[in-house]
mmCIF file of C-alpha atoms and ligand atoms in Angstrom:
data_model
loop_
_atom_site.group_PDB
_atom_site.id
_atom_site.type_symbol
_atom_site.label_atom_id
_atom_site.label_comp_id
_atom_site.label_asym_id
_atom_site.label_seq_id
_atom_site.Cartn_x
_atom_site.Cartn_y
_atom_site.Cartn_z
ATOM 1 C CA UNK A 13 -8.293 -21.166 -6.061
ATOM 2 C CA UNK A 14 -4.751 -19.856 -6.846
ATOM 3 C CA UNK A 15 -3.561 -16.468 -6.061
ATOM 4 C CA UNK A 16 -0.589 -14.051 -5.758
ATOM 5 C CA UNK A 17 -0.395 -11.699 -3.749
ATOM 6 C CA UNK A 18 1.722 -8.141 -4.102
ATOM 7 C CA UNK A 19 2.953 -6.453 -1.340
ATOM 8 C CA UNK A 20 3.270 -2.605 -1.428
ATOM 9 C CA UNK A 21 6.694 -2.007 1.448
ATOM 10 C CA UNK A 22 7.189 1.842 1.385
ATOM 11 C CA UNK A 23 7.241 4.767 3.544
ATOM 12 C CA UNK A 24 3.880 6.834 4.317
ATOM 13 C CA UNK A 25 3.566 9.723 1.886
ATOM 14 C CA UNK A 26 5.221 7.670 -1.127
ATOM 15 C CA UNK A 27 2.301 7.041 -3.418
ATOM 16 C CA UNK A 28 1.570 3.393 -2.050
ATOM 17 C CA UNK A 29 -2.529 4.342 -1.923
ATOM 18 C CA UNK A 30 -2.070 5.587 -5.640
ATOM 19 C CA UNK A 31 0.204 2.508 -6.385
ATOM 20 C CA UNK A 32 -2.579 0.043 -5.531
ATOM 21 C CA UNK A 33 -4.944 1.697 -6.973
ATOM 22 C CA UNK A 34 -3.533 1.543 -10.462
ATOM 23 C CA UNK A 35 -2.759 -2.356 -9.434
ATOM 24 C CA UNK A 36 -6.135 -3.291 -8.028
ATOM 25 C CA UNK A 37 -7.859 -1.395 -11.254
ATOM 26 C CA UNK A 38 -6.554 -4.430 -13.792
ATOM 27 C CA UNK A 39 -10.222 -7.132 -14.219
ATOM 28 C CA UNK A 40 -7.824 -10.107 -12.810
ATOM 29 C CA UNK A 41 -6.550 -8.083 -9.667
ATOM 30 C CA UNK A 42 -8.221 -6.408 -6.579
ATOM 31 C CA UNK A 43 -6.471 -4.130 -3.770
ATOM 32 C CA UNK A 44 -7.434 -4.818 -0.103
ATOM 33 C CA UNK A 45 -5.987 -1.805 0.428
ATOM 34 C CA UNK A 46 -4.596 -2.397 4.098
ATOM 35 C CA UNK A 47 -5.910 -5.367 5.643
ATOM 36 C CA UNK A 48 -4.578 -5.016 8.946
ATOM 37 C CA UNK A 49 -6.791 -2.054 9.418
ATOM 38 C CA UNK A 50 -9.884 -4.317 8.643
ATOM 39 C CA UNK A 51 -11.328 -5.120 11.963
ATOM 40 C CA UNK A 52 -11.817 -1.742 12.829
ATOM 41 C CA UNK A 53 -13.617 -1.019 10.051
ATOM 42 C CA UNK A 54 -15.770 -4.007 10.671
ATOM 43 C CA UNK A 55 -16.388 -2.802 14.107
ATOM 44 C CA UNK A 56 -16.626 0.580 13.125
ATOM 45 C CA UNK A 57 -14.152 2.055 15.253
ATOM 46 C CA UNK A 58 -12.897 5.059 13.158
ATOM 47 C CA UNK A 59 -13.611 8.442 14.056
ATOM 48 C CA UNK A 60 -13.418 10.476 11.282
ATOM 49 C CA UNK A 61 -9.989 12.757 12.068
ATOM 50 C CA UNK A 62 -6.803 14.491 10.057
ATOM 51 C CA UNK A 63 -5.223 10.782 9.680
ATOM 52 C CA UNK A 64 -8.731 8.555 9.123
ATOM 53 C CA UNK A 65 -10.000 11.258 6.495
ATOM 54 C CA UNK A 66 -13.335 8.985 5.527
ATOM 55 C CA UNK A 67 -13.907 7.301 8.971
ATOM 56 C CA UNK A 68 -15.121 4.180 8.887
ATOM 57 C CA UNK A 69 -16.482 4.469 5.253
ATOM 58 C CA UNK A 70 -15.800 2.028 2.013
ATOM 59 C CA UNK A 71 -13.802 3.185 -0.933
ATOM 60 C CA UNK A 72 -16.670 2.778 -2.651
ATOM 61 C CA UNK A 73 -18.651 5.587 -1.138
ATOM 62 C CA UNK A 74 -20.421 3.340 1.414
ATOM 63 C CA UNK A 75 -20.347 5.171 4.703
ATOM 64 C CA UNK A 76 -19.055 1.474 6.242
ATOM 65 C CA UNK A 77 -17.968 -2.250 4.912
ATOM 66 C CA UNK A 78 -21.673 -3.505 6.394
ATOM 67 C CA UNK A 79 -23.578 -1.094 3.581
ATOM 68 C CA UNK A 80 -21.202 -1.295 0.740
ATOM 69 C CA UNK A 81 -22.062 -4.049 -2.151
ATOM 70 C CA UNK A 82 -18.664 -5.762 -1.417
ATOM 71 C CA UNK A 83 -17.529 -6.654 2.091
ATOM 72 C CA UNK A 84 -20.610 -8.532 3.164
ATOM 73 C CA UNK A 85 -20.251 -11.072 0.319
ATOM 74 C CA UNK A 86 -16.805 -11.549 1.606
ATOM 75 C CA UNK A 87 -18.428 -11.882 5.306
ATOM 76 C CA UNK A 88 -20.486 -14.297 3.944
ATOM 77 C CA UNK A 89 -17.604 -16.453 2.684
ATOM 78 C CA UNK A 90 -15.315 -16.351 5.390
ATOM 79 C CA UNK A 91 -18.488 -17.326 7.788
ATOM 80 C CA UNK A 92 -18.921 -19.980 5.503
ATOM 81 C CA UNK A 93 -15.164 -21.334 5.606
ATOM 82 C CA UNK A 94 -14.568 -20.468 9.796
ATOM 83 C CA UNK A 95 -17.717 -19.830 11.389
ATOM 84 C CA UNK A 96 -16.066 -16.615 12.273
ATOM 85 C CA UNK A 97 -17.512 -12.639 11.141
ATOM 86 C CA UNK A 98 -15.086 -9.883 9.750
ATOM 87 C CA UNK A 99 -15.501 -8.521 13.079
ATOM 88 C CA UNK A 100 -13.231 -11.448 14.740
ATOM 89 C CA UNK A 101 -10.998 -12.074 12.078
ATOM 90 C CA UNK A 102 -7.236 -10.425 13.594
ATOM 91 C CA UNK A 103 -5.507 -9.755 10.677
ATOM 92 C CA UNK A 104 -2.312 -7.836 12.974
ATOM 93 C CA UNK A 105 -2.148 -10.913 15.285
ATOM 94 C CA UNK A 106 1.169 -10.816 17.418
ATOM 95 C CA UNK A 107 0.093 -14.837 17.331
ATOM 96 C CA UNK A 108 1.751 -16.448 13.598
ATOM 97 C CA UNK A 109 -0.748 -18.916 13.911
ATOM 98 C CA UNK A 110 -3.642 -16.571 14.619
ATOM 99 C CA UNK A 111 -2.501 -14.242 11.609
ATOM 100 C CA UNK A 112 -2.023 -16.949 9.093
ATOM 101 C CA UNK A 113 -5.153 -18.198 9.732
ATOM 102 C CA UNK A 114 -6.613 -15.099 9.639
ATOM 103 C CA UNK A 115 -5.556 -14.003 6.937
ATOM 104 C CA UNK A 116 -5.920 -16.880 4.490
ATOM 105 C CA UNK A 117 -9.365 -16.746 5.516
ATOM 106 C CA UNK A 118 -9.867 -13.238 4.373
ATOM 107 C CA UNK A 119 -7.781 -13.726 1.447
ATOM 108 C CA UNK A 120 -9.099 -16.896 0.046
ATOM 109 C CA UNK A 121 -12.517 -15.090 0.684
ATOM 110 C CA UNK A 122 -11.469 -11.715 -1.459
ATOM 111 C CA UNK A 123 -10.181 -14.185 -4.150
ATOM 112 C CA UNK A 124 -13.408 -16.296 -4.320
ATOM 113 C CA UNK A 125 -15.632 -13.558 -4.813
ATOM 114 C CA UNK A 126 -13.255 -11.486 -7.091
ATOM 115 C CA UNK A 127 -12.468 -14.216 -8.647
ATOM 116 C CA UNK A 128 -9.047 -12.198 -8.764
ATOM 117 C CA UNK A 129 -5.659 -13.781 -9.575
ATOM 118 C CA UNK A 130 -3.317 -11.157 -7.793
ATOM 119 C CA UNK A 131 -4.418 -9.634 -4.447
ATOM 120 C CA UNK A 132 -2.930 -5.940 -3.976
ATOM 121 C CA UNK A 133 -1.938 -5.508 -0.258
ATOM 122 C CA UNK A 134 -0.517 -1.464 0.278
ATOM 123 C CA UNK A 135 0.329 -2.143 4.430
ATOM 124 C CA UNK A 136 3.491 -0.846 3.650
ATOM 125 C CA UNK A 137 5.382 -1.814 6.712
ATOM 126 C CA UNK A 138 8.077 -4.577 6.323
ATOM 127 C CA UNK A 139 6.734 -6.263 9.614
ATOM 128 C CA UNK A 140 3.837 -7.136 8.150
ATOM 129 C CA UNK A 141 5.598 -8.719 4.851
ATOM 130 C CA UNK A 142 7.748 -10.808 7.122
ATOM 131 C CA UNK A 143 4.740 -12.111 8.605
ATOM 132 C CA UNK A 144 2.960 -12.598 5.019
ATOM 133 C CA UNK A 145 5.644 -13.904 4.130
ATOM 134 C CA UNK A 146 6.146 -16.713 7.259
ATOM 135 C CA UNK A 147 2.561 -17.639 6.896
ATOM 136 C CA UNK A 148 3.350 -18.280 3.695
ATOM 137 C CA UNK A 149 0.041 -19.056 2.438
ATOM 138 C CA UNK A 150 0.213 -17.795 -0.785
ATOM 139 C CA UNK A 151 3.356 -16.747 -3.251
ATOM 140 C CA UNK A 152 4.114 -13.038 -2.410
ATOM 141 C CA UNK A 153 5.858 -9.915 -4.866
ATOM 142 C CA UNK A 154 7.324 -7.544 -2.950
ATOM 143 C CA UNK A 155 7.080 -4.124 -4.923
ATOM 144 C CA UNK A 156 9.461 -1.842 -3.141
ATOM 145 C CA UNK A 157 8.115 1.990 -3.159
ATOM 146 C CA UNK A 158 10.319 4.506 -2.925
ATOM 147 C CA UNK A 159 9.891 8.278 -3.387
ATOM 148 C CA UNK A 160 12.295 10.610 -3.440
ATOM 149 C CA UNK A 161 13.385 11.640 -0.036
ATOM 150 C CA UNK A 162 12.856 15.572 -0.608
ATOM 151 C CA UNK A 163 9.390 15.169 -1.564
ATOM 152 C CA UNK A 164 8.833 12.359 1.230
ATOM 153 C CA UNK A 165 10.485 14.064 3.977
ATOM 154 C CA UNK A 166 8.329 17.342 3.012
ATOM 155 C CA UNK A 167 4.666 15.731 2.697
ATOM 156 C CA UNK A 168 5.745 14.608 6.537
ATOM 157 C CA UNK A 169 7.069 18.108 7.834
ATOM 158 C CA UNK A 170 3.770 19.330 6.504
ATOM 159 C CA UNK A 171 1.634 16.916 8.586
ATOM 160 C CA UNK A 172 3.595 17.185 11.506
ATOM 161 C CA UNK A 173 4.810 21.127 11.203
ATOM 162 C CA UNK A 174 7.975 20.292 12.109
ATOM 163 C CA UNK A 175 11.811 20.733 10.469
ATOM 164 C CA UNK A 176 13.014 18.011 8.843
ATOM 165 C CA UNK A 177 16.064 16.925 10.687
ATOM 166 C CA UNK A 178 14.106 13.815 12.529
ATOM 167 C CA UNK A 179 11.742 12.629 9.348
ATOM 168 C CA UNK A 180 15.259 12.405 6.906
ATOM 169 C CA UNK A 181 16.984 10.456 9.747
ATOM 170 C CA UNK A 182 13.608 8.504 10.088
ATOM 171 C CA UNK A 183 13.835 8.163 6.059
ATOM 172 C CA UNK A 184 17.467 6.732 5.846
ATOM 173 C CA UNK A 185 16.819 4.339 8.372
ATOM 174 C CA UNK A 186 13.583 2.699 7.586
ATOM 175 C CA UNK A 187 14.485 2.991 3.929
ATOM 176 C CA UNK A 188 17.342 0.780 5.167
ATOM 177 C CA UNK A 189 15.106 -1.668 6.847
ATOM 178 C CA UNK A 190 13.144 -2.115 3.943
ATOM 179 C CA UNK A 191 15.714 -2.456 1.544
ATOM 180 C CA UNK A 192 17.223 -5.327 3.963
ATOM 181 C CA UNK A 193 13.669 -7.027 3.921
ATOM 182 C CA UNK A 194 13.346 -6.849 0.039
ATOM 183 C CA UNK A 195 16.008 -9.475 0.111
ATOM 184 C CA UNK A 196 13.249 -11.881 1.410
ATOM 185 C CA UNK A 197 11.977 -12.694 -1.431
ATOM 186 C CA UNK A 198 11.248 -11.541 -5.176
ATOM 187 C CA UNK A 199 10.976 -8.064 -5.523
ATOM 188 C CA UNK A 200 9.984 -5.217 -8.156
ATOM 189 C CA UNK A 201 11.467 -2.051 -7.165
ATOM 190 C CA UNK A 202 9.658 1.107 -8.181
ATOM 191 C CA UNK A 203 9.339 4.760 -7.368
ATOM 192 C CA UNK A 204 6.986 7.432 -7.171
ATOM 193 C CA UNK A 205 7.990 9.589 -9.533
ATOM 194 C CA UNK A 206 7.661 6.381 -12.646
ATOM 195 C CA UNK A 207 4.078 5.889 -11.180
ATOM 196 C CA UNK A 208 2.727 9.271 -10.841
ATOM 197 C CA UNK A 209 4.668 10.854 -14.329
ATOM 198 C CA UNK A 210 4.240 8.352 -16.789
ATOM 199 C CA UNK A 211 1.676 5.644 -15.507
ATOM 200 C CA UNK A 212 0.880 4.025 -18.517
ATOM 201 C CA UNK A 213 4.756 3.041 -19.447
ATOM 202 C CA UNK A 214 4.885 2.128 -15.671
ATOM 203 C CA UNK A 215 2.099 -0.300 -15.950
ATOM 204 C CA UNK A 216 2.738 -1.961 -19.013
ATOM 205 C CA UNK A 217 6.339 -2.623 -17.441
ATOM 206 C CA UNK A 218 5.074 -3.984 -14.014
ATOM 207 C CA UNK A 219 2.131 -5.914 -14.957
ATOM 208 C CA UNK A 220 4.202 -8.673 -17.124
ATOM 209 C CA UNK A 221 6.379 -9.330 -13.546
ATOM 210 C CA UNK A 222 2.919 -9.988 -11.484
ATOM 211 C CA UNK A 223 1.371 -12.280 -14.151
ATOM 212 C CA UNK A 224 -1.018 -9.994 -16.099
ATOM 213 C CA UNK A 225 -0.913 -7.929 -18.902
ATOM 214 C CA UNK A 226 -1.377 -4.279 -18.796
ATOM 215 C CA UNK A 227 -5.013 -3.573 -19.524
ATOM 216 C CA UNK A 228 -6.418 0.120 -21.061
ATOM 217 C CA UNK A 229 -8.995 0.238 -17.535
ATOM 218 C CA UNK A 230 -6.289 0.378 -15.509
ATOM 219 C CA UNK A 231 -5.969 4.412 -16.134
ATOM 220 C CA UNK A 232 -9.659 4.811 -15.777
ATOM 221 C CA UNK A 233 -9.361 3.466 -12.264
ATOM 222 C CA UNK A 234 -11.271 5.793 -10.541
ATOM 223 C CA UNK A 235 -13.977 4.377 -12.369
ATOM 224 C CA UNK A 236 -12.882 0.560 -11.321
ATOM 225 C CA UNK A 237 -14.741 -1.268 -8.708
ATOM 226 C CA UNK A 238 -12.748 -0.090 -5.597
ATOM 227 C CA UNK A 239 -13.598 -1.229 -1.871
ATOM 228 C CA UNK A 240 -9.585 -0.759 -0.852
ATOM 229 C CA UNK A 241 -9.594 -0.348 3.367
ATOM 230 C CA UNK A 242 -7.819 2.570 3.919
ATOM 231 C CA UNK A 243 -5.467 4.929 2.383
ATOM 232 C CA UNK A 244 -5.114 8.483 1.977
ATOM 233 C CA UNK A 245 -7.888 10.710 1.088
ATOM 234 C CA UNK A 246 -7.140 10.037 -2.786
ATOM 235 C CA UNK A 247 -8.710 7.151 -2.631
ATOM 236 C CA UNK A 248 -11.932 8.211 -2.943
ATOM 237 C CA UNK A 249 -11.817 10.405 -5.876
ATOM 238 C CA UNK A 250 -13.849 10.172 -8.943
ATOM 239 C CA UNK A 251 -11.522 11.488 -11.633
ATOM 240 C CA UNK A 252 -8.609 9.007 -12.578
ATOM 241 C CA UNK A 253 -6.077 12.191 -13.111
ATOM 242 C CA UNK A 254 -3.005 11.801 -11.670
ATOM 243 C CA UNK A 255 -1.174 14.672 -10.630
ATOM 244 C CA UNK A 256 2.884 14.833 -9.461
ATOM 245 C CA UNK A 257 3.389 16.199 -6.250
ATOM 246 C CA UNK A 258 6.018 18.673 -7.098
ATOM 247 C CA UNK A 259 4.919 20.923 -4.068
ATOM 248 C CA UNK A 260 8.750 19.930 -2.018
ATOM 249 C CA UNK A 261 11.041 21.402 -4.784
ATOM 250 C CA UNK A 262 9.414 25.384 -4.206
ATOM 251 C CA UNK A 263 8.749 24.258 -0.210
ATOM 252 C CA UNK A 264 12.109 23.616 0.497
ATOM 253 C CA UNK A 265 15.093 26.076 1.188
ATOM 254 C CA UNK A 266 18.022 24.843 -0.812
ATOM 255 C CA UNK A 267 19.734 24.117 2.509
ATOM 256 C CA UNK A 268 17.133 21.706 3.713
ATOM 257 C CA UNK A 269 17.468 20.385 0.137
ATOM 258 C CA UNK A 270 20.947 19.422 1.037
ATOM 259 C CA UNK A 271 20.883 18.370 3.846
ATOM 260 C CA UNK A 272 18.376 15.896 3.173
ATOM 261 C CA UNK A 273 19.694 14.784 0.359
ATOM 262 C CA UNK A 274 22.758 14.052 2.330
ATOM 263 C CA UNK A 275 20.779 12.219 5.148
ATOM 264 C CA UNK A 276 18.600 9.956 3.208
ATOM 265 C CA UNK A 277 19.702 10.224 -0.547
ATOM 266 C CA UNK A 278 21.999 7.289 -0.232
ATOM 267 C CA UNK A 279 19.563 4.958 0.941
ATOM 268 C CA UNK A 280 17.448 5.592 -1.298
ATOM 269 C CA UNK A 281 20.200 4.610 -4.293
ATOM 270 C CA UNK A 282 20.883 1.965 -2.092
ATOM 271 C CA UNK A 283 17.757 0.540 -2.477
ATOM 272 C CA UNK A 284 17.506 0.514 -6.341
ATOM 273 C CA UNK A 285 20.947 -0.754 -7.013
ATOM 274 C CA UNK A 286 20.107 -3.813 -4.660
ATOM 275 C CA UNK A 287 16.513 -4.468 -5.998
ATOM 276 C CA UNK A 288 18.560 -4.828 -9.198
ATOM 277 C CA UNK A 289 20.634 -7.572 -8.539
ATOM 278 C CA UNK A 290 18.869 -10.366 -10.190
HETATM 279 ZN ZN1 ZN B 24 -17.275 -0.889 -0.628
#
């Protein structure tokens, strides 16, 4: 059993749920969504709330992993391999050795019953990939999200209701971080804006550089089989229509336009132009 895996590294409100989606809809890929979440889902710890829209509840529609078609097949394998339920598996360990094992188990599990040839994980944080990437149990491709820092900074201010003076600064400088970690190993950069406004031209472009050909199903992926752990509320919908959040260029005064432009614009250009060095 042989297996890639991609790694979605971005900032929260930058399309990553929508990104593996599109990824995870192709018949040789799946997403896991974000695996590190995926103990308590097995243990059903989510209360349903503003930032766990769905609770505890599958992709699919399932209202948890135990009743959905999927996740106890992949129970069954990694109980098979370890001995050990979804419930134990610690997929964040602190531990390398813990999370390595952990997560090959889950991984190899996913891939055996997918049968799936590139494993979509959107965790987006760069600690995470550094660990992937030390436990180095499988080749990973980093694709680097970025959106553009007026519409990212303003999807936060809207969550949090405040200005936008602390989420640029917090923009530059993880941007930064992430940019620094891309260096790891290969990486496809991308941005929200190609993936939400022309999907299609985005997909047949990516898909070559993880190993697959674009497929037509991939833009009916609403309708794909999805059991993705987590993500924004989008991931549940039943329509595969993909509308560009546009919302930040009315929401914001021209000022705070500036300013946060100025803040976090460079990064972000920073981070193309070195994903481009070959
Ligand atoms: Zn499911």
């Amino acid at each position: 059993m042989s297996y890639r895996i991609a790694y979605i590294m971005s900032l929260p409100h930058s399309g990553s749920t929508l990104c593996g989606t599109l990824l995870g809809a192709h018949s040789a890929s799946f997403c896991l969504g974000e695996p590190w979440k995926l103990r308590s889902y097995a243990q059903l710890q989510l209360e349903i709330s503003h930032k766990t829209a769905l609770g505890n509840a599958c992709t699919c529609g399932a209202p948890d992993i135990w009743q959905c078609t999927f996740w106890p097949k992949v129970d069954a394998g990694v109980r098979e391999a370890s001995g050990m339920s979804l419930r134990e598996l610690d997929t964040a360990s602190n531990d390398p050795a813990t999370f390595a094992r952990d997560n090959k188990l889950l991984f190899d599990a996913v891939a055996a019953e997918t049968g799936a040839t590139l494993l979509v994980d959107s965790s987006k944080q760069p600690a995470r990939l550094r660990a992937l990437l030390d436990a180095d149990f499988a080749p990973v491709t980093i694709v680097h999200l970025v959106r553009n820092p007026g519409g990212q900074v303003y999807s936060h201010m809207k969550r949090s209701g405040r200005g936008p003076y602390r989420h640029a600064v917090r923009n530059a400088l993880d941007t930064l971080a992430m940019t620094r970690q891309a260096q790891k190993a290969e990486t496809i950069f991308t941005t929200y804006e190609q993936i939400a406004s022309t999907p299609e031209e985005w997909l047949r472009s990516i898909m070559p550089k993880l190993g697959l050909d674009f497929e037509a199903r991939q833009l009916d992926w609403a309708h794909a089989d999805r059991h993705n752990i987590s993500g924004n509320r989008s991931r549940a919908t039943s329509v595969s229509t993909i509308k560009v959040d546009h919302s930040w260029e009315t929401g914001l005064t021209p000022l705070r336009k500036a300013y946060i432009n100025f803040v976090a614009g460079p990064f972000a250009w920073l981070a193309k132009a070195r994903s481009q060095i070959p």
